Amino acid sequence: MGLRAYLLVAVTDDCKDEFFQDLMAEIKNFAEVDFADPVVGAADLVIMVEANNLEAVAEKIAALKGVDKVEILRVTSVLERHRTSKTALLQKLQA
């Protein structure tokens, strides 16, 4: 099992509807992609990926024609997130 992440993808302003659908179809065919959904907001696509190297997948998507920007949001466990914040708090208290 690899690492999991959401990729927020913004497409270029000149990416037309038909081309956008082709781009989505191409991305959905990547082995590392669990799903890709169009969204409205700062990003145009939200993609769930699972891979040993998340950056490599993001770079592969960023290299596609029509892609403007890719942001990686790594999925972490609640316990890992809690442990990190607890460690920082303990270090501050001990200082």
XYZ file of N, CA and C in Angstrom, residues 26-66:
123
model
N -8.095 10.971 -19.530
C -6.684 10.567 -19.521
C -6.186 10.389 -18.089
N -6.516 11.323 -17.216
C -6.083 11.251 -15.817
C -6.699 10.042 -15.119
N -7.970 9.770 -15.375
C -8.647 8.631 -14.739
C -8.022 7.300 -15.135
N -7.332 7.259 -16.273
C -6.690 6.026 -16.727
C -5.345 5.764 -16.062
N -4.800 6.732 -15.337
C -3.536 6.504 -14.640
C -3.752 5.445 -13.556
N -2.829 4.515 -13.442
C -2.952 3.424 -12.469
C -3.039 3.935 -11.030
N -2.402 5.055 -10.740
C -2.357 5.577 -9.368
C -3.635 6.330 -8.970
N -4.502 6.612 -9.932
C -5.694 7.435 -9.680
C -6.868 6.559 -9.259
N -7.423 6.866 -8.069
C -8.634 6.186 -7.600
C -9.869 6.842 -8.196
N -9.902 8.173 -8.190
C -11.001 8.899 -8.809
C -10.559 10.306 -9.149
N -11.277 10.931 -10.066
C -11.050 12.329 -10.444
C -12.413 12.958 -10.668
N -12.682 14.034 -9.937
C -13.978 14.706 -10.033
C -13.792 16.177 -10.360
N -14.613 16.707 -11.276
C -14.573 18.146 -11.546
C -15.221 18.894 -10.380
N -14.670 20.049 -10.038
C -15.190 20.870 -8.946
C -15.192 22.332 -9.373
N -15.905 23.146 -8.607
C -15.944 24.582 -8.834
C -15.260 25.244 -7.654
N -14.329 26.140 -7.935
C -13.603 26.834 -6.877
C -12.192 27.129 -7.326
N -11.271 27.132 -6.370
C -9.873 27.429 -6.678
C -9.256 26.368 -7.590
N -9.747 25.136 -7.495
C -9.269 24.045 -8.348
C -10.382 23.646 -9.308
N -10.003 22.979 -10.387
C -10.968 22.495 -11.369
C -11.203 20.994 -11.254
N -10.233 20.290 -10.675
C -10.319 18.843 -10.479
C -9.807 18.484 -9.091
N -10.458 17.506 -8.470
C -9.939 16.890 -7.252
C -9.684 15.434 -7.603
N -8.451 15.004 -7.363
C -8.043 13.653 -7.744
C -7.523 12.930 -6.508
N -8.005 11.702 -6.274
C -7.476 10.870 -5.194
C -6.469 9.911 -5.810
N -5.250 9.919 -5.273
C -4.213 9.032 -5.788
C -3.616 8.208 -4.656
N -3.077 7.069 -5.031
C -2.316 6.237 -4.101
C -1.063 5.782 -4.833
N 0.096 6.125 -4.262
C 1.363 5.801 -4.916
C 2.490 5.861 -3.896
N 3.583 5.217 -4.208
C 4.768 5.305 -3.356
C 5.435 6.665 -3.478
N 5.287 7.303 -4.638
C 5.896 8.604 -4.876
C 4.820 9.577 -5.370
N 4.219 10.299 -4.436
C 3.135 11.225 -4.775
C 3.615 12.359 -5.671
N 4.839 12.823 -5.435
C 5.378 13.921 -6.232
C 5.516 13.520 -7.695
N 5.911 12.270 -7.942
C 6.059 11.800 -9.325
C 4.711 11.788 -10.042
N 3.663 11.382 -9.342
C 2.323 11.386 -9.943
C 1.885 12.820 -10.226
N 2.115 13.710 -9.263
C 1.753 15.122 -9.444
C 2.504 15.725 -10.627
N 3.783 15.391 -10.770
C 4.575 15.900 -11.887
C 4.058 15.358 -13.221
N 3.651 14.083 -13.226
C 3.119 13.473 -14.449
C 1.831 14.189 -14.877
N 0.985 14.512 -13.907
C -0.261 15.221 -14.214
C 0.031 16.665 -14.615
N 0.970 17.307 -13.919
C 1.325 18.697 -14.227
C 1.880 18.839 -15.644
N 2.481 17.780 -16.171
C 3.072 17.826 -17.511
C 2.030 17.697 -18.626
N 0.797 17.354 -18.271
C -0.239 17.196 -19.294
C -0.658 18.545 -19.866
N -0.961 18.546 -21.149
C -1.429 19.768 -21.812
C -2.744 20.206 -21.170
N -2.834 21.480 -20.842
C -4.042 22.029 -20.248
C -3.989 22.161 -18.738
